[in-house]
CSV table of C-alpha atoms in Angstrom, one decimal:
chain,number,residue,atom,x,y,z
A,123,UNK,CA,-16.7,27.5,-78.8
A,124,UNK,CA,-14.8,24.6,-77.5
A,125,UNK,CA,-14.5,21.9,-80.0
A,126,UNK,CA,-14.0,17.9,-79.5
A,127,UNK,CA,-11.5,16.0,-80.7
A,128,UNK,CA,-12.0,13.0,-82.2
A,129,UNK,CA,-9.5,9.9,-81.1
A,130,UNK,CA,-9.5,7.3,-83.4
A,131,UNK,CA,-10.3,3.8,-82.0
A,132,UNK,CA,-7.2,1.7,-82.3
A,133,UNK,CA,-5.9,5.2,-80.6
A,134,UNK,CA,-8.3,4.8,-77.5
A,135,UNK,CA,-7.6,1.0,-76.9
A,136,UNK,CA,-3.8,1.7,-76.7
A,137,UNK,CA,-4.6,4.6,-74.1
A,138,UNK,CA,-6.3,2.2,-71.8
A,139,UNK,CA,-4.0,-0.7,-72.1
A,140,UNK,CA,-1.2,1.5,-70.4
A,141,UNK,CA,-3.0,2.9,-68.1
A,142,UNK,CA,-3.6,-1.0,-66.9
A,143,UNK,CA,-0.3,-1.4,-64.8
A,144,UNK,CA,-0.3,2.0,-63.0
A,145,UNK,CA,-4.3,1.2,-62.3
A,146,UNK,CA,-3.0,-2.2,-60.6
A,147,UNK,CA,0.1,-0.7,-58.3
A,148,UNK,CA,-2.3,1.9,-57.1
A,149,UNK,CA,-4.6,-0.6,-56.1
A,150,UNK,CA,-2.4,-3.2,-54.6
A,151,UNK,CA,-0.2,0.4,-52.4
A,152,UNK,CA,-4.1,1.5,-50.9
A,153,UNK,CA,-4.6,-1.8,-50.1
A,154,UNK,CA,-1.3,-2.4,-48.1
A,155,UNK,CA,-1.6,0.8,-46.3
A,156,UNK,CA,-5.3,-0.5,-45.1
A,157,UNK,CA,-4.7,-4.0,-44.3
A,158,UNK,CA,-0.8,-4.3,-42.7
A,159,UNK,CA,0.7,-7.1,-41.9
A,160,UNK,CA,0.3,-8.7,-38.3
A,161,UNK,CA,4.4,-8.3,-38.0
A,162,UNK,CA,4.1,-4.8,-39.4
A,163,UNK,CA,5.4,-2.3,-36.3
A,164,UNK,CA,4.7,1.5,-37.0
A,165,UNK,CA,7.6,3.7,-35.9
A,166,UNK,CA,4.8,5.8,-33.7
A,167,UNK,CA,1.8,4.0,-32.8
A,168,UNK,CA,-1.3,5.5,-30.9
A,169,UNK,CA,-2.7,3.5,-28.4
A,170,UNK,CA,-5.9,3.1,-27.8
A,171,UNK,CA,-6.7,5.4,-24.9
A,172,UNK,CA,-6.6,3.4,-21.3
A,173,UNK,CA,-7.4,3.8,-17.4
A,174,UNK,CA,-4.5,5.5,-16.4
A,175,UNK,CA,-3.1,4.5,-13.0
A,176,UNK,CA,-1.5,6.9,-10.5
A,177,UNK,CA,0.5,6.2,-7.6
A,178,UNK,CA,2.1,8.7,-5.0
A,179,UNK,CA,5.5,7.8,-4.7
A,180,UNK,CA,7.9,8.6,-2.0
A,181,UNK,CA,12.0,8.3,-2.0
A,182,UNK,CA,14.3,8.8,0.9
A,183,UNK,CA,17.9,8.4,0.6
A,184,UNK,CA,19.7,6.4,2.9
A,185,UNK,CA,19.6,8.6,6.1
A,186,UNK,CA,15.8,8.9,5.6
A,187,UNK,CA,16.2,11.9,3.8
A,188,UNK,CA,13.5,13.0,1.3
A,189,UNK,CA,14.6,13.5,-1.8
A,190,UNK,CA,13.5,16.9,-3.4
A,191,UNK,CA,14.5,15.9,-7.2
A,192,UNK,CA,14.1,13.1,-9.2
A,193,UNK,CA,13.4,12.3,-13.1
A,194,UNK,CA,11.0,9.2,-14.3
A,195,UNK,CA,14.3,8.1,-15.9
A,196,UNK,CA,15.2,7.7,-12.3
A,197,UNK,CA,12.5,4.7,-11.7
A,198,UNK,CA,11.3,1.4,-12.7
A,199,UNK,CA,8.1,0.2,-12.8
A,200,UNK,CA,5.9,-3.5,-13.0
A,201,UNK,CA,2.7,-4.6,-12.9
A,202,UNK,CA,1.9,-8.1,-12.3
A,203,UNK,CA,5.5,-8.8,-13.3
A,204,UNK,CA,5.2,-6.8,-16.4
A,205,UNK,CA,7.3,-3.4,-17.2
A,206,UNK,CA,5.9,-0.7,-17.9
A,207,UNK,CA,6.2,3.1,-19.2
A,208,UNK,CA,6.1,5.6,-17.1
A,209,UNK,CA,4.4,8.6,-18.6
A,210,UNK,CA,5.0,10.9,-16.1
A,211,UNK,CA,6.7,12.2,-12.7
A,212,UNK,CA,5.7,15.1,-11.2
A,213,UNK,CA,5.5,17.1,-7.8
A,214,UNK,CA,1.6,17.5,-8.0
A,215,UNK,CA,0.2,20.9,-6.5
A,216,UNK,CA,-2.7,21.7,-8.2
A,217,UNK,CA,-4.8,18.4,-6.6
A,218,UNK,CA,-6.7,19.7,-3.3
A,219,UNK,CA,-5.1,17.3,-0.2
A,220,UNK,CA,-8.0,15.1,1.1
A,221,UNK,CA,-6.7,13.8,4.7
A,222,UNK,CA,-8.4,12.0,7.3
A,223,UNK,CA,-7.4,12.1,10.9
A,224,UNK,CA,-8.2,8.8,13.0
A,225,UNK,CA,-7.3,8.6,16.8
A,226,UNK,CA,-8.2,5.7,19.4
A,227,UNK,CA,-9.5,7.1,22.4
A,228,UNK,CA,-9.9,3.6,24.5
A,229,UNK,CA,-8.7,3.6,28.1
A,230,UNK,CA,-5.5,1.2,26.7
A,231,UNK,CA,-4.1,4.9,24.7
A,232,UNK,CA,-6.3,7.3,27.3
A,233,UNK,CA,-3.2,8.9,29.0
A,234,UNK,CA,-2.0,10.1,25.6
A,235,UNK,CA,-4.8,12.1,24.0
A,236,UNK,CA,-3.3,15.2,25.5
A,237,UNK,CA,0.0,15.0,23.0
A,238,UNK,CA,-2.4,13.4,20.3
A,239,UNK,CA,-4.8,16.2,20.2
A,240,UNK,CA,-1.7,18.9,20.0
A,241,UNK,CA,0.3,17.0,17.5
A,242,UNK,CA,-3.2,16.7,15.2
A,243,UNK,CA,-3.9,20.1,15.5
A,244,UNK,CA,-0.4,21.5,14.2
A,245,UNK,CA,-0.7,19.0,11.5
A,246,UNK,CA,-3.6,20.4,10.7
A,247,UNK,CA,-2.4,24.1,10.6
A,248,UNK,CA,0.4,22.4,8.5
A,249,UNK,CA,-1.7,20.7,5.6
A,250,UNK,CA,-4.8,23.5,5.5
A,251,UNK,CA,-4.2,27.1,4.5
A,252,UNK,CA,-5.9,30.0,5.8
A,253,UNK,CA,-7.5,31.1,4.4
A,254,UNK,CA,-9.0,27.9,2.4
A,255,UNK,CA,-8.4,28.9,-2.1
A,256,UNK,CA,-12.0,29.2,-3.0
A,257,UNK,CA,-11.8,25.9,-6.0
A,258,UNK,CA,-10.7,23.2,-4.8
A,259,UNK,CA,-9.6,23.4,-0.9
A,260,UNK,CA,-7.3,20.9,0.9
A,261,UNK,CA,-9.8,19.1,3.2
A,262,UNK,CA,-9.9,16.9,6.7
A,263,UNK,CA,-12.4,15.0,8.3
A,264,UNK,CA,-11.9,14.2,12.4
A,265,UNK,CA,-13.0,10.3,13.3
A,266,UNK,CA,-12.2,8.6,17.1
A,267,UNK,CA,-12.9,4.9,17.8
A,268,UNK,CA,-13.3,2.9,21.1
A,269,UNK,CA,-16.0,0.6,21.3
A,270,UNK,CA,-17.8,2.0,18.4
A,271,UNK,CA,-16.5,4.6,15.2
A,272,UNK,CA,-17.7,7.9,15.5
A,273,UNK,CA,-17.1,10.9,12.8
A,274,UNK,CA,-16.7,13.9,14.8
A,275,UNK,CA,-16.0,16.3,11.7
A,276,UNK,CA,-16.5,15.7,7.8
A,277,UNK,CA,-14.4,16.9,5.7
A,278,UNK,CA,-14.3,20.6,6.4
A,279,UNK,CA,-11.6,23.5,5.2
A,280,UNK,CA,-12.1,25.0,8.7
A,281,UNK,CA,-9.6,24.9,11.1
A,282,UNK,CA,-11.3,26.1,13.7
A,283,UNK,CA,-14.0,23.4,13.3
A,284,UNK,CA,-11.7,20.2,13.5
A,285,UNK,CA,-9.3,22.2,16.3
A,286,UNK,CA,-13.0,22.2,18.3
A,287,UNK,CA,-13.7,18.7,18.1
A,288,UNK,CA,-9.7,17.9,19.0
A,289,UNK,CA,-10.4,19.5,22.1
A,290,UNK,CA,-13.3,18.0,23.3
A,291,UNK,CA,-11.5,14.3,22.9
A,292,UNK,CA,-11.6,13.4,26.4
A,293,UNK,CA,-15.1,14.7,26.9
A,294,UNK,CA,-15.7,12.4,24.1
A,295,UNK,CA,-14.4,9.6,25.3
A,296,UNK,CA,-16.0,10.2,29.1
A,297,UNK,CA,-19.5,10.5,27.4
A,298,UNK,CA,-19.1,7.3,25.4
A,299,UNK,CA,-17.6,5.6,28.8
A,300,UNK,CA,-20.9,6.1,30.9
A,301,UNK,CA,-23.0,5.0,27.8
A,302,UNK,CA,-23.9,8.0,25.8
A,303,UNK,CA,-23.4,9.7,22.8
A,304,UNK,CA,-24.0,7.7,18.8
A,305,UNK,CA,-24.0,4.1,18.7
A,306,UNK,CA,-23.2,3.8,14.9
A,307,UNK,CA,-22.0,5.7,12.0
A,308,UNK,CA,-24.2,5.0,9.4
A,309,UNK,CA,-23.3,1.5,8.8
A,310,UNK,CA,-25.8,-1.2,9.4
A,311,UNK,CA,-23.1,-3.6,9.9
A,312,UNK,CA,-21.3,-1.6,12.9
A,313,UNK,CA,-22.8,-2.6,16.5
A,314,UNK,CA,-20.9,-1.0,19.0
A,315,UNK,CA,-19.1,-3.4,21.1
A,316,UNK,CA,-20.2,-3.3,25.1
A,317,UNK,CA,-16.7,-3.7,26.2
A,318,UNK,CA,-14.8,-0.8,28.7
A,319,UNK,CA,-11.3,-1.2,26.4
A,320,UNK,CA,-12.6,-2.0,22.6
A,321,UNK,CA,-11.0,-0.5,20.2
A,322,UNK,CA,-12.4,-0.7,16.5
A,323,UNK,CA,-9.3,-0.5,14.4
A,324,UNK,CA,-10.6,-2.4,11.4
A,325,UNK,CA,-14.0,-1.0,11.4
A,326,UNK,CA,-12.7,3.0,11.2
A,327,UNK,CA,-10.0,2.4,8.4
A,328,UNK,CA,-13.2,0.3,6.7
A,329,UNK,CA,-15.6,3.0,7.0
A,330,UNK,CA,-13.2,6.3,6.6
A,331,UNK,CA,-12.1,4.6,3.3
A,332,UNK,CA,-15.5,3.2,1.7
A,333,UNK,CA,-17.6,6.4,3.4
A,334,UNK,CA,-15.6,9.0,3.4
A,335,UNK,CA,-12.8,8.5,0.8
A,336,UNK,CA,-14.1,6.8,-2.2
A,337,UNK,CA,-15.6,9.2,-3.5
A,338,UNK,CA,-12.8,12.0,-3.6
A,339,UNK,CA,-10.8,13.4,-5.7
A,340,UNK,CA,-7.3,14.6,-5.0
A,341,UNK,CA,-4.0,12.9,-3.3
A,342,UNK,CA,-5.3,11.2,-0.1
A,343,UNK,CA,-4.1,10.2,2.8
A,344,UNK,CA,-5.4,8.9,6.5
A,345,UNK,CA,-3.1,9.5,9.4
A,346,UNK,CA,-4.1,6.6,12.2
A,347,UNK,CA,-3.4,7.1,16.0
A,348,UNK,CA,-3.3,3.7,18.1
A,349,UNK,CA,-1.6,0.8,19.8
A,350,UNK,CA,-2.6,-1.5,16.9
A,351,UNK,CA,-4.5,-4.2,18.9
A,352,UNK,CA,-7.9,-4.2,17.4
A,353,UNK,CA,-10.5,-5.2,19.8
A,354,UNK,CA,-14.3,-5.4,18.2
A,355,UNK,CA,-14.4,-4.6,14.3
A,356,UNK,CA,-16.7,-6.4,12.5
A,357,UNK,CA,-14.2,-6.1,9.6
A,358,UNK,CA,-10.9,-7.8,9.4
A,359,UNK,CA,-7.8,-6.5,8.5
A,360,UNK,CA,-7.5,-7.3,4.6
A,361,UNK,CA,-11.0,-5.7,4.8
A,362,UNK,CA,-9.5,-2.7,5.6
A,363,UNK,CA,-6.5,-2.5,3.3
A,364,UNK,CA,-8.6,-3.5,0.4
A,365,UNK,CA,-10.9,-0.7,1.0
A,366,UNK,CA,-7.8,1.7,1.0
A,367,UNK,CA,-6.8,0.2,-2.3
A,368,UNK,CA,-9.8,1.0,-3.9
A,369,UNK,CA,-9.9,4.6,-2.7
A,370,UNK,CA,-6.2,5.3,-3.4
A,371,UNK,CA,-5.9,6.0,0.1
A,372,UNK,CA,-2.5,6.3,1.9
A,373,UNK,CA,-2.6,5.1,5.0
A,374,UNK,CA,0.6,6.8,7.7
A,375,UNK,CA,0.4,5.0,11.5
A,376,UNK,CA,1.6,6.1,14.8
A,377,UNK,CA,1.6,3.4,16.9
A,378,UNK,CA,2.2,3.3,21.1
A,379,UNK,CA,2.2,0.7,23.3
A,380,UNK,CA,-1.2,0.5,25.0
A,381,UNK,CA,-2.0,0.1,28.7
A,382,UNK,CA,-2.4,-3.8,28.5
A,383,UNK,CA,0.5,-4.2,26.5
A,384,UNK,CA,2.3,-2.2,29.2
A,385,UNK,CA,1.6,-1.4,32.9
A,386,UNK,CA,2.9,1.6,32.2
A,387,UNK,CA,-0.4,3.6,30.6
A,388,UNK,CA,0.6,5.5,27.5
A,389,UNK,CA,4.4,4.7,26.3
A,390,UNK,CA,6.9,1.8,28.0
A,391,UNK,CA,10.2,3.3,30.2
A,392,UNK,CA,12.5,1.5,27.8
A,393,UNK,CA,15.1,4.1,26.7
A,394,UNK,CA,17.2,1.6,25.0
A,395,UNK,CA,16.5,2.8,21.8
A,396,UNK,CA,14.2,6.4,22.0
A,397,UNK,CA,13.2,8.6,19.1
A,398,UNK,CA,11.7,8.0,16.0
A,399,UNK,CA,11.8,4.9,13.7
A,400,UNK,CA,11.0,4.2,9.8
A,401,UNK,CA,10.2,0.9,10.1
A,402,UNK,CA,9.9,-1.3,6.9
A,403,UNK,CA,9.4,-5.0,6.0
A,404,UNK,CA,7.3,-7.1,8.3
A,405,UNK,CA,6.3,-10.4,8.0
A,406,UNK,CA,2.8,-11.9,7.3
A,407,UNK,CA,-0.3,-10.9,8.4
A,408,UNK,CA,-0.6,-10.9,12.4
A,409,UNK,CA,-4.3,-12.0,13.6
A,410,UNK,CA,-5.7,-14.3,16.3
A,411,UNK,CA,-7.0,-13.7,19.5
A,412,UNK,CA,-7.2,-10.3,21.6
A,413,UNK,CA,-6.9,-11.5,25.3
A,414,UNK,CA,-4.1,-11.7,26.8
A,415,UNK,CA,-3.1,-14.4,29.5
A,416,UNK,CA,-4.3,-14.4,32.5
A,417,UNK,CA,-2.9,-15.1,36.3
A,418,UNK,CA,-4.4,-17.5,39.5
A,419,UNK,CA,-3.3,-20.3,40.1
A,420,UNK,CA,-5.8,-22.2,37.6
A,421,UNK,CA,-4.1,-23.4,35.0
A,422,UNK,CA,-5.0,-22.4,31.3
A,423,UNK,CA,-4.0,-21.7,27.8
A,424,UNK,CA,-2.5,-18.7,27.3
A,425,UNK,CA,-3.9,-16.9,24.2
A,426,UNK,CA,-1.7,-15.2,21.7
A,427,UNK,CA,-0.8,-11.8,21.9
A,428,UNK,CA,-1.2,-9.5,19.4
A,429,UNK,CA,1.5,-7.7,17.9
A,430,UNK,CA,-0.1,-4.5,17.4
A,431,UNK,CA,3.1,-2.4,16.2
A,432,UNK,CA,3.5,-5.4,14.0
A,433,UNK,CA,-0.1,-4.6,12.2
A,434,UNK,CA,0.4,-1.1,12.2
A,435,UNK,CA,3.7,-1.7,10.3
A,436,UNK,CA,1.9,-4.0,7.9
A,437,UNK,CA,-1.0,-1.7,7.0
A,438,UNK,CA,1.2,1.3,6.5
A,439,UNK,CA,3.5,-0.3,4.1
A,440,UNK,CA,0.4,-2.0,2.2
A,441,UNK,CA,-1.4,1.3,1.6
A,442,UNK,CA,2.0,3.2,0.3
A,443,UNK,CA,2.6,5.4,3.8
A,444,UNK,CA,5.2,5.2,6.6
A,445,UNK,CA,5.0,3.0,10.1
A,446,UNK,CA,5.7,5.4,12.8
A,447,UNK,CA,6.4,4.5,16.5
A,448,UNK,CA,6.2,6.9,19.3
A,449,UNK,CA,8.5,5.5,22.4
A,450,UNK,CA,7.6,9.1,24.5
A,451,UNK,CA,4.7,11.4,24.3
A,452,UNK,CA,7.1,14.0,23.2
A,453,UNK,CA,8.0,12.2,20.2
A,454,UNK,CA,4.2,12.7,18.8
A,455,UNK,CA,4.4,16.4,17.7
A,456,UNK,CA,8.1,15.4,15.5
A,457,UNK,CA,6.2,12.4,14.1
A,458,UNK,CA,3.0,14.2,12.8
A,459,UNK,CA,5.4,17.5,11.3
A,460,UNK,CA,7.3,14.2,9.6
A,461,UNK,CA,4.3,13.2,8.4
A,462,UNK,CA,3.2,16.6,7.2
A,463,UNK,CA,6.3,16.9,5.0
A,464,UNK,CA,6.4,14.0,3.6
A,465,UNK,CA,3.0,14.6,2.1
A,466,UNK,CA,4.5,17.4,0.9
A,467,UNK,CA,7.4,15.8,-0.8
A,468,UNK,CA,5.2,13.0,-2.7
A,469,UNK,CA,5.5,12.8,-6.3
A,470,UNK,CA,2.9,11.2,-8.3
A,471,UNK,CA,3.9,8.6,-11.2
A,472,UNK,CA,1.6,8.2,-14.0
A,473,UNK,CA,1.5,5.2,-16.5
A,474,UNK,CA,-1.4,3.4,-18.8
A,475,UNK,CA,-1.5,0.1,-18.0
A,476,UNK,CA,-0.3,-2.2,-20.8
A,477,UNK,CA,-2.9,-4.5,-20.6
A,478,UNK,CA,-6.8,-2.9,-20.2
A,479,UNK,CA,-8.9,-4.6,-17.8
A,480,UNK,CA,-12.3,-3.2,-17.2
A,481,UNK,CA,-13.7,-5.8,-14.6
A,482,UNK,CA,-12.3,-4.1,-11.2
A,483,UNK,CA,-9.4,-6.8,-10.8
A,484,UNK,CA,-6.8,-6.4,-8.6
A,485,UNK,CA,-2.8,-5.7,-9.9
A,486,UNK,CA,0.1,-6.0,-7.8
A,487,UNK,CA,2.8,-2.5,-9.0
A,488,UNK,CA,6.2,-2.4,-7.9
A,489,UNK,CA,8.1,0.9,-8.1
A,490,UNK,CA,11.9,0.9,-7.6
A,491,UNK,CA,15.1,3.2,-8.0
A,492,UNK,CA,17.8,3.0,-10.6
A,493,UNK,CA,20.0,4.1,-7.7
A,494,UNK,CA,20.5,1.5,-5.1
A,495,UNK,CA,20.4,4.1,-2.4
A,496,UNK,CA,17.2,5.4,-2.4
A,497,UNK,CA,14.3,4.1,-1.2
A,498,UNK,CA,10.7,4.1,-2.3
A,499,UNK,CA,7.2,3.8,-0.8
A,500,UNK,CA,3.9,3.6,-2.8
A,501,UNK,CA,1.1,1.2,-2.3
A,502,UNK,CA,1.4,-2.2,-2.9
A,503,UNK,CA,-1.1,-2.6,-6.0
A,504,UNK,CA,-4.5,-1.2,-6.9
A,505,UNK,CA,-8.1,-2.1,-8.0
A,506,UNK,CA,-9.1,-1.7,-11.6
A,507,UNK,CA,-11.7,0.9,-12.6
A,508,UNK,CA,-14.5,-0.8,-13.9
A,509,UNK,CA,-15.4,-3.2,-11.4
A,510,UNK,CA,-19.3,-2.3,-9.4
A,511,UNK,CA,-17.0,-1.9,-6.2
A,512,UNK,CA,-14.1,0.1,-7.6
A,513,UNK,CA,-13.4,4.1,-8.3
């Protein structure tokens, strides 16, 4: 039977008087590990999980190579001015490609759709396997403008289904020329425009972004066929960028010089300087006016041409792709396989923004290399998730 001892009073106060102090520095260490000072900076700190960002980045060195290798040591990145940490850089495979094909068929390109249709179709034996993987295939959708924006294919895994609609272009176009076929695509905004040579340049990267895009997962990309002059869209041209923002949509252009541009219908006979460029830079945002001065002998006001070449240089660079310019019809099918590589050659960078924002705003990134040798493309910024308009 256990027995209790008996502890004499004075005994028992002296017990509890030195227990006092180690009472008080137990209190006083819980209480600093709860409440830390504001200047107080943890060696490892975990954030509060954020929207990550990601951005496909490309790098060429200075011949306009591609370059196959390449650590996030290797870049710098800012947000609105800010640094930030790049979490990762990696040469994605296991996100499906989601690409969009968009080709002017007006009569100002017409005499081109041959080499057009051929070059799309081996880039699209390029980017879709055959047969498709059964999660997750890589994906193309098939649009033409003119006067008015028509899908011709959604996105499909088939081959064989956007290869059919390539080849019936020019049927396309005739229809569409004596009146018939669709007159919108959906959008209640879109009227088609009752002229012989419109061209709806605006409207189709609008819609193919907002309609077809948004909603996808996956790296992303729109590869655009045309002279550049818009002639018709009911959008504008920041209408059309922004909507490739908030898809996360690259945006690669081949431009040619169109019939009014040149009397000679397709491509100029200017071999100063043949083959094919990588244009960068450009200045400002071209707009104003589509005509194009006239002759007689009344005199009027010439209006300003537009510098199509100009604002396909301008939207590729915005969006994170490449500015293409065909000088020959035989330069198409080289200019499509260059695009089909680098697609192929993107990394994808990864970072958490260091300052949340959850109302959709818009932030300006800037991607660079260590190495000043190397060039590298990704889109100029991006719109917040969070925002009713954003994704």
């Amino acid at each position: 039977m256990m027995q209790i001892r008996h502890i004499p009073p004075f005994a028992l106060s002296a017990l509890l008087f030195a227990a006092i102090p180690a009472l008080l520095s137990a209190q006083q260490t819980s209480g600093s590990a709860s409440t830390p000072k504001a200047d107080d900076k943890p060696a490892n700190t975990l954030k509060t999980p954020g929207h990550e960002v990601q951005l496909a980045v490309t790098v060429r060195d200075k011949k306009g190579a591609l370059v196959p290798t390449l650590d996030k040591n290797d870049l710098t990145l800012t947000e609105d001015g800010r640094p930030q940490i790049i979490q990762s850089l990696t040469r994605e495979t296991s996100q499906p490609y989601k690409l969009g094909l968009l080709i002017e068929t007006s009569h100002a390109v017409g005499a081109t759709l041959e080499e057009v249709r051929k070059a799309s179709a081996q880039f699209i034996d390029t980017m879709l396997p055959t047969p498709p993987p059964a999660a997750h295939p890589d994906e193309a959708f098939l649009i033409h403008f003119d006067r008015q924006v028509e899908l011709l294919e959604d996105f499909t895994a088939s081959r064989d289904k956007l290869h059919q609609e390539l080849d019936d272009l020019s049927a396309t176009r005739e229809r569409h020329d004596d009146g018939e076929g669709p007159e919108t695509t959906g959008d209640d905004r879109e009227r088609p425009t009752r002229t012989r040579n419109a061209s709806q340049l605006y409207d189709a990267i609008f819609l193919a972004c907002d309609e077809l895009m948004k909603n996808q997962e996956g790296r992303k990309a729109i590869v655009v066929f045309s002279d550049g002059v818009d002639r018709g869209s009911k959008d504008t041209l920041n209408d059309a960028v922004d909507a490739a923002d908030r898809s996360n949509v690259a945006i690669y252009t081949v431009y040619t010089k169109g019939q009014q541009e040149n009397d000679n219908v397709g491509f100029p006979r200017d071999n100063r300087r043949g083959g094919i460029g990588y244009p960068g830079g450009g200045g400002g945002y071209p707009g104003g006016g589509g005509g194009y001065p006239g002759g007689g002998q009344q005199r009027r006001e010439p209006k300003p041409i537009v510098d199509g070449k100009k604002i396909m240089e301008e939207i590729a660079r915005r969006t994170g792709g490449h500015a293409f310019e065909a000088k020959k019809r035989e330069d198409l099918e080289p200019i499509y396989k260059l695009i089909a590589e680098e697609l192929h050659g993107q990394f994808i960078l990864t970072y958490t923004p260091d300052k949340p924002d959850s109302d959709g705003g818009y932030h300006k990134t800037v991607v660079k290399a260590n190495k000043g040798d190397l060039q590298v493309s990704t889109r100029e910024g991006y719109y917040a998730r969070g925002g009713s308009d954003s994704k």
